[in-house]
Short mmCIF file of C-alpha atoms in Angstrom, two decimals:
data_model
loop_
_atom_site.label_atom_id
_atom_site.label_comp_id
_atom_site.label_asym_id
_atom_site.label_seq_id
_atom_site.Cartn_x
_atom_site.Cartn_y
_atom_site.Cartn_z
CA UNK P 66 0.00 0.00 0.00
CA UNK P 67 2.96 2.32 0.41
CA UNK P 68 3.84 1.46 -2.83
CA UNK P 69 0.86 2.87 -4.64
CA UNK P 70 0.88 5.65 -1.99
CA UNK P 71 4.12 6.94 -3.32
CA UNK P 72 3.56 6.13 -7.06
CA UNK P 73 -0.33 6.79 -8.01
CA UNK P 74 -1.18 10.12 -8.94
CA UNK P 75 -4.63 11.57 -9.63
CA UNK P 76 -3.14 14.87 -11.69
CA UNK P 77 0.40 15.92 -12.85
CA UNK P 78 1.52 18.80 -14.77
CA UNK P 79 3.70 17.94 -18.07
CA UNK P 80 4.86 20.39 -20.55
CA UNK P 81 3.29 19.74 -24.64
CA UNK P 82 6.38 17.97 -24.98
CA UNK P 83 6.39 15.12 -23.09
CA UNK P 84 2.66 13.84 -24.41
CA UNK P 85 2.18 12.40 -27.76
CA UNK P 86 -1.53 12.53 -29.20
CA UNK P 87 -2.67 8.86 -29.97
CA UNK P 88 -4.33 8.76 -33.17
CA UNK P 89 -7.94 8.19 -33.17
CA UNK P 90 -10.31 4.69 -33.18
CA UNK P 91 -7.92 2.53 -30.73
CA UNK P 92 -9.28 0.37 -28.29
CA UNK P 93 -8.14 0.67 -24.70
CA UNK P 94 -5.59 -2.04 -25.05
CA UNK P 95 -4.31 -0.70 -28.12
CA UNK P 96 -3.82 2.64 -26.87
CA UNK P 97 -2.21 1.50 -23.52
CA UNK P 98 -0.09 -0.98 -25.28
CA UNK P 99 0.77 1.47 -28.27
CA UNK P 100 3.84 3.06 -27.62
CA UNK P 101 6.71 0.36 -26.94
CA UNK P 102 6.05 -3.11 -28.03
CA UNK P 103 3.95 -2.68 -31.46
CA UNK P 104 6.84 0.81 -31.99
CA UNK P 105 9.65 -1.57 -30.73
CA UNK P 106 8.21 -4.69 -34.04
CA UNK P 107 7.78 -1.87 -36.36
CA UNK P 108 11.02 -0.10 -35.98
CA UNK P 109 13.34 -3.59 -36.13
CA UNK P 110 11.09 -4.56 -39.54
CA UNK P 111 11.75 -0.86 -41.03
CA UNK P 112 15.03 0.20 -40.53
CA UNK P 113 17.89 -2.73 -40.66
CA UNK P 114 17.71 -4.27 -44.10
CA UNK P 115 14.47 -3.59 -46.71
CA UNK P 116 11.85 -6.31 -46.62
CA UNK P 117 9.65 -7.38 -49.43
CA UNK P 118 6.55 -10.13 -49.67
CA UNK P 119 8.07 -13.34 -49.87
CA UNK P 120 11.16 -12.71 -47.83
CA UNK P 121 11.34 -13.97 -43.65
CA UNK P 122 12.38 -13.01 -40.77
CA UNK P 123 13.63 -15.24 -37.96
CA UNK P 124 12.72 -14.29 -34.05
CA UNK P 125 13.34 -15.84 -30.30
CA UNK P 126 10.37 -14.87 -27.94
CA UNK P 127 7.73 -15.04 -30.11
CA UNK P 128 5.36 -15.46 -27.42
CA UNK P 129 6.23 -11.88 -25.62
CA UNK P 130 4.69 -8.47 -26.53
CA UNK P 131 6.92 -7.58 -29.48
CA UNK P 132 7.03 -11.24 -31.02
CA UNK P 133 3.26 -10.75 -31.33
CA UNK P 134 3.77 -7.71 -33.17
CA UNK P 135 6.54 -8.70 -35.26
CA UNK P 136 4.02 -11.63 -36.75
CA UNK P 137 1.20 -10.02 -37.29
CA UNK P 138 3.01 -7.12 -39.20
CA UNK P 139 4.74 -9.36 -41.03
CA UNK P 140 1.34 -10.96 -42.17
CA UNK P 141 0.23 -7.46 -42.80
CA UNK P 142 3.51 -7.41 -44.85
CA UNK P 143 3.80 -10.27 -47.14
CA UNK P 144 6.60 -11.23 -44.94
CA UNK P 145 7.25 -14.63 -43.66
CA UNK P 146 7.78 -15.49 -39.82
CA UNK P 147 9.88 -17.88 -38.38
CA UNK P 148 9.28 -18.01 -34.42
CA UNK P 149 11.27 -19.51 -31.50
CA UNK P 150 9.97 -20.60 -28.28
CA UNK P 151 11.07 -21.92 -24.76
CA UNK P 152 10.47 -25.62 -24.17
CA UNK P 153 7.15 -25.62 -21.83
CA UNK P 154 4.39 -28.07 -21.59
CA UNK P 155 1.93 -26.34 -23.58
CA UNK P 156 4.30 -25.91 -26.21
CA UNK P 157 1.48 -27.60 -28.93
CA UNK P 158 -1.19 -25.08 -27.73
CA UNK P 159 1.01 -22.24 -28.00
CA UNK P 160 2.28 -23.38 -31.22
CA UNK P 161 -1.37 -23.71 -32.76
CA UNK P 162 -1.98 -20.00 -30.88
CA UNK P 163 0.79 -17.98 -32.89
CA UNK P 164 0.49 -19.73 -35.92
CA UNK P 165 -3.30 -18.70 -35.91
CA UNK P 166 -2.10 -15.50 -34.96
CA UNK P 167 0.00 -15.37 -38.37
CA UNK P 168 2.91 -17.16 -37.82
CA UNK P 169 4.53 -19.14 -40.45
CA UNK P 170 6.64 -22.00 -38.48
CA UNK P 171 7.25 -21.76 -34.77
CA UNK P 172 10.01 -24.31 -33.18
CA UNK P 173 11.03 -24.95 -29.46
CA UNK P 174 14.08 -24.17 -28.79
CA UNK P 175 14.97 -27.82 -28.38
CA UNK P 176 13.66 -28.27 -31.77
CA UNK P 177 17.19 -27.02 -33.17
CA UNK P 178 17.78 -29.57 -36.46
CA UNK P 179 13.68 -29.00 -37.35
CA UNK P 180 14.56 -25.42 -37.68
CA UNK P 181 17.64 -25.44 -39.42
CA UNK P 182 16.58 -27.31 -41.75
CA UNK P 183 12.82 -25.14 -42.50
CA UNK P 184 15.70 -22.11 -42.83
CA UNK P 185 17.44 -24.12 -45.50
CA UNK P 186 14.79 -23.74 -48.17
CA UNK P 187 12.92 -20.53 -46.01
CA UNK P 188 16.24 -18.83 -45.46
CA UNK P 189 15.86 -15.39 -43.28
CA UNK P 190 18.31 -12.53 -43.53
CA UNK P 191 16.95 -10.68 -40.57
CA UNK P 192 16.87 -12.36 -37.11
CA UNK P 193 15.41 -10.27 -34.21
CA UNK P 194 16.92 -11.41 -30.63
CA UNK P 195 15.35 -10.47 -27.69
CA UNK P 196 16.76 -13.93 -25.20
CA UNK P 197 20.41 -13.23 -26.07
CA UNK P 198 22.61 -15.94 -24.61
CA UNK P 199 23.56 -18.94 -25.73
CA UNK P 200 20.58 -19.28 -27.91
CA UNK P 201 22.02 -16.08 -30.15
CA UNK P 202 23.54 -19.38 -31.65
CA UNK P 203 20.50 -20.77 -32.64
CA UNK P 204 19.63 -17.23 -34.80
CA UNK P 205 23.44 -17.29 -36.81
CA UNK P 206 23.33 -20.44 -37.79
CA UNK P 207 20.01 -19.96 -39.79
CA UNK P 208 20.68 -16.52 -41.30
CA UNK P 209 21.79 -16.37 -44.76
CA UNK P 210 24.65 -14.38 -45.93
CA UNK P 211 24.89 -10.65 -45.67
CA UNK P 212 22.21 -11.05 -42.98
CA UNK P 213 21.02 -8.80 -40.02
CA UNK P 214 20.71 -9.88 -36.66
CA UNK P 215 19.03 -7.11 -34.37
CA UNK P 216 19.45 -7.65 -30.62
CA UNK P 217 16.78 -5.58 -27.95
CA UNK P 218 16.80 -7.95 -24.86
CA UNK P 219 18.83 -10.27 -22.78
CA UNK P 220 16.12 -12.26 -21.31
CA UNK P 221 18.43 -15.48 -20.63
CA UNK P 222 20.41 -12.65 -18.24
CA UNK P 223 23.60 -14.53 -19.80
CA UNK P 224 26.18 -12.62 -21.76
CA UNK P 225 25.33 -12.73 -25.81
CA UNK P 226 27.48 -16.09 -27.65
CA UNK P 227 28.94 -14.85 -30.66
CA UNK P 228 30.57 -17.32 -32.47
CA UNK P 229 33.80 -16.72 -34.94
CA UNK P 230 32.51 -18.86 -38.36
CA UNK P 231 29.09 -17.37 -39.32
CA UNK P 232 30.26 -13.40 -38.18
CA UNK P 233 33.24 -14.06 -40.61
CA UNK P 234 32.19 -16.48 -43.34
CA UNK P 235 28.62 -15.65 -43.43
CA UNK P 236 29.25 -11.11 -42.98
CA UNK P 237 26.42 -11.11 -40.97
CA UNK P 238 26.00 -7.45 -39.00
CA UNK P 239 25.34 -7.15 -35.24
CA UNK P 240 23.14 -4.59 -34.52
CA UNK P 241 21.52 -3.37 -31.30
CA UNK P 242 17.60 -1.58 -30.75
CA UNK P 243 16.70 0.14 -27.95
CA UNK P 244 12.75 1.95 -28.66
CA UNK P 245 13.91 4.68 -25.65
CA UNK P 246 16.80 5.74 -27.37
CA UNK P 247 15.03 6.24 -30.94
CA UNK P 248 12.11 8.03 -29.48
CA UNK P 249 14.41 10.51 -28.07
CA UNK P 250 16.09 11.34 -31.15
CA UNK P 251 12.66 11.23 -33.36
CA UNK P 252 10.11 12.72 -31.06
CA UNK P 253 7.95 14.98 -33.04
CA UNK P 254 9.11 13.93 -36.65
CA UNK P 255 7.72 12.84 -39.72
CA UNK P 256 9.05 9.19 -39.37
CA UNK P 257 7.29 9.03 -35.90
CA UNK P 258 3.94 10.46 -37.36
CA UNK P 259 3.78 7.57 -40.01
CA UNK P 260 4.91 4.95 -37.51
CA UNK P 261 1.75 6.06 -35.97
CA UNK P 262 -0.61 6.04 -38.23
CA UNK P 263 0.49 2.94 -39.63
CA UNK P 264 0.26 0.95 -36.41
CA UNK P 265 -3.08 2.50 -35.82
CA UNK P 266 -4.47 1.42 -39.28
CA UNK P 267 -3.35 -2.07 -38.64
CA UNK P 268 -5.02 -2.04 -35.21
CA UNK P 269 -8.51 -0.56 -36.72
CA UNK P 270 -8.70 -3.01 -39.67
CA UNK P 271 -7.46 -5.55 -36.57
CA UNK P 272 -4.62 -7.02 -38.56
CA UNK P 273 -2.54 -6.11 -35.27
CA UNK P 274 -4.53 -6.99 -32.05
CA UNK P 275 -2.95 -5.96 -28.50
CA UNK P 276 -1.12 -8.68 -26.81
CA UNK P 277 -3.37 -10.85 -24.69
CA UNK P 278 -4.19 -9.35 -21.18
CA UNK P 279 -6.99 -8.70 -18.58
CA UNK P 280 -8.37 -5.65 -17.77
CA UNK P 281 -9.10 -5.09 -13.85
CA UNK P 282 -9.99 -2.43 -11.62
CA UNK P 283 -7.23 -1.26 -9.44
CA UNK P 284 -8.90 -2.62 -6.46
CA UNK P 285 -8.07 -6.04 -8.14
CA UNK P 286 -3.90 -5.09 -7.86
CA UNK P 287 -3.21 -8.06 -5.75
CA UNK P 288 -5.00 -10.53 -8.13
CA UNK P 289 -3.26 -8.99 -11.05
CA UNK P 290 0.29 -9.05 -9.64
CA UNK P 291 -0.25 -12.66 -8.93
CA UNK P 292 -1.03 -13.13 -12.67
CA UNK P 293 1.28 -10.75 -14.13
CA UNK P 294 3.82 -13.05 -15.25
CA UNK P 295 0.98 -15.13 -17.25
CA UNK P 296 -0.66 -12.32 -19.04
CA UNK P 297 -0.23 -8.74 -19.11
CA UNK P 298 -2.06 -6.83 -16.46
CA UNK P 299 -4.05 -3.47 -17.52
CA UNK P 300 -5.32 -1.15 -14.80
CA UNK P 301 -8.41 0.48 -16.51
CA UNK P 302 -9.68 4.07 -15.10
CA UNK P 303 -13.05 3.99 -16.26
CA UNK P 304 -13.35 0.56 -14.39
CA UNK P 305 -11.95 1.68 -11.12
CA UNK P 306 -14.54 4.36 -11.30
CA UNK P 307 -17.43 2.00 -11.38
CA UNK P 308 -16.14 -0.23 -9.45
CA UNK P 309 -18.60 -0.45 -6.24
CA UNK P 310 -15.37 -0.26 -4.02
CA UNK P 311 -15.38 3.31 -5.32
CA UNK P 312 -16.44 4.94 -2.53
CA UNK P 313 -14.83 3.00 0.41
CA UNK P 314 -12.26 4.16 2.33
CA UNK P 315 -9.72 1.02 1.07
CA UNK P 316 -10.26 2.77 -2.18
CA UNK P 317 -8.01 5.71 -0.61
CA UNK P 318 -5.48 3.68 1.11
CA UNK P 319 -5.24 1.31 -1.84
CA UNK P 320 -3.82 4.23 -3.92
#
């Protein structure tokens, strides 16, 4: 409760700068979820190597935020998706969920030989890497020559394996993508704008749909931080509002 006592705010004063106006027609979740992870997909598709329908793109955590994003724009695209995931029990159910989602081929990341050899006649030259690690690896040796791979996370925590043969004998390009860091040096331009209104148009004809999540009531916090790590957690005004809790006195010391 101290927590939200020294983080939750009912008004704050911002200069015009710091705001950005969402375009118009977005759901909750889409606006809420607008900014980093659907930005972050559309960013590492536009600006490493040129994509065209028919080519594919290779990923690791194609079940977070971003992966979602990256597939379904590359549906929107004409682009091909290869997608990597961690071995888990309901690795069949996820499978079948991403590839009706728009994925093209998703592997566990046991599944190394299966993949290798879909990349030998589906060959990517852009691999997005959000796990970083050892299974960096995994991404090289599938990428075809003169290929791109595009690092933004470290989820495995472990330092990045690089190895010597397919940097040298395949000239593939490290590169690195941190949203943050672009925003600051785009804010306000005309790149940003059409980022925008792209990723809006793909949310209102629904070819991009906001990652899976529940909306709750803040009242609801401690049920939602138990679930967080399962499925994003979205803390909905107009809900609190109506909530019947409302007008309680926990309402107050809950914030």
């Amino acid at each position: 409760k101290q927590w939200y006592q020294r983080r939750v705010r009912a008004h704050k004063v911002v200069s015009e700068q710091e705001l950005k106006k969402l375009p118009e027609g977005l759901s909750v979740a889409a606006s809420a979820m607008f900014a980093v992870n659907p930005c972050t997909a559309y960013r590492m598709l536009e600006d490493f190597r040129p994509l065209s329908p028919g080519d594919w793109v290779l990923q690791n955590g194609a079940t977070s935020g971003v992966g979602r994003a990256v597939i379904e724009m590359c549906r929107a695209r004409g682009v091909g998706s290869i997608n990597i995931i961690r071995d888990r029990e309901d690795a069949a159910a996820v499978k079948s969920e991403l590839i009706s989602q728009g994925a093209d081929a998703v592997f566990t990341v046991s599944e190394r030989s299966e993949l290798e050899q879909f990349c030998r006649s589906n060959t990517p030259h852009l691999a997005l890497n959000m796990v970083g690690g050892r299974e960096t690896v995994s991404l090289l040796k599938c990428l075809g020559e003169g290929s791109n791979l595009v690092t933004y996370g470290a989820m495995s925590n472990s330092p990045m394996v690089v190895p010597f043969g397919p940097m040298v004998f395949k000239d593939i390009t490290l590169n690195n993508y941190w949203m943050t860091r672009w925003t600051r040096r785009f804010a306000g331009s005309v790149a940003e704008a059409s980022m925008f209104e792209q990723i809006a148009e793909w949310f209102r004809t629904g070819k991009l749909t906001p990652t899976p999540h529940e909306e709750r009531s803040f009242f609801d916090h401690e049920e939602a931080f138990k679930s967080a790590f399962k499925r994003k957690q979205l803390f909905v005004v107009e809900r609190t509002l109506k909530d019947s809790r409302a007008g309680s006195s926990d309402f107050l010391v809950t914030l």
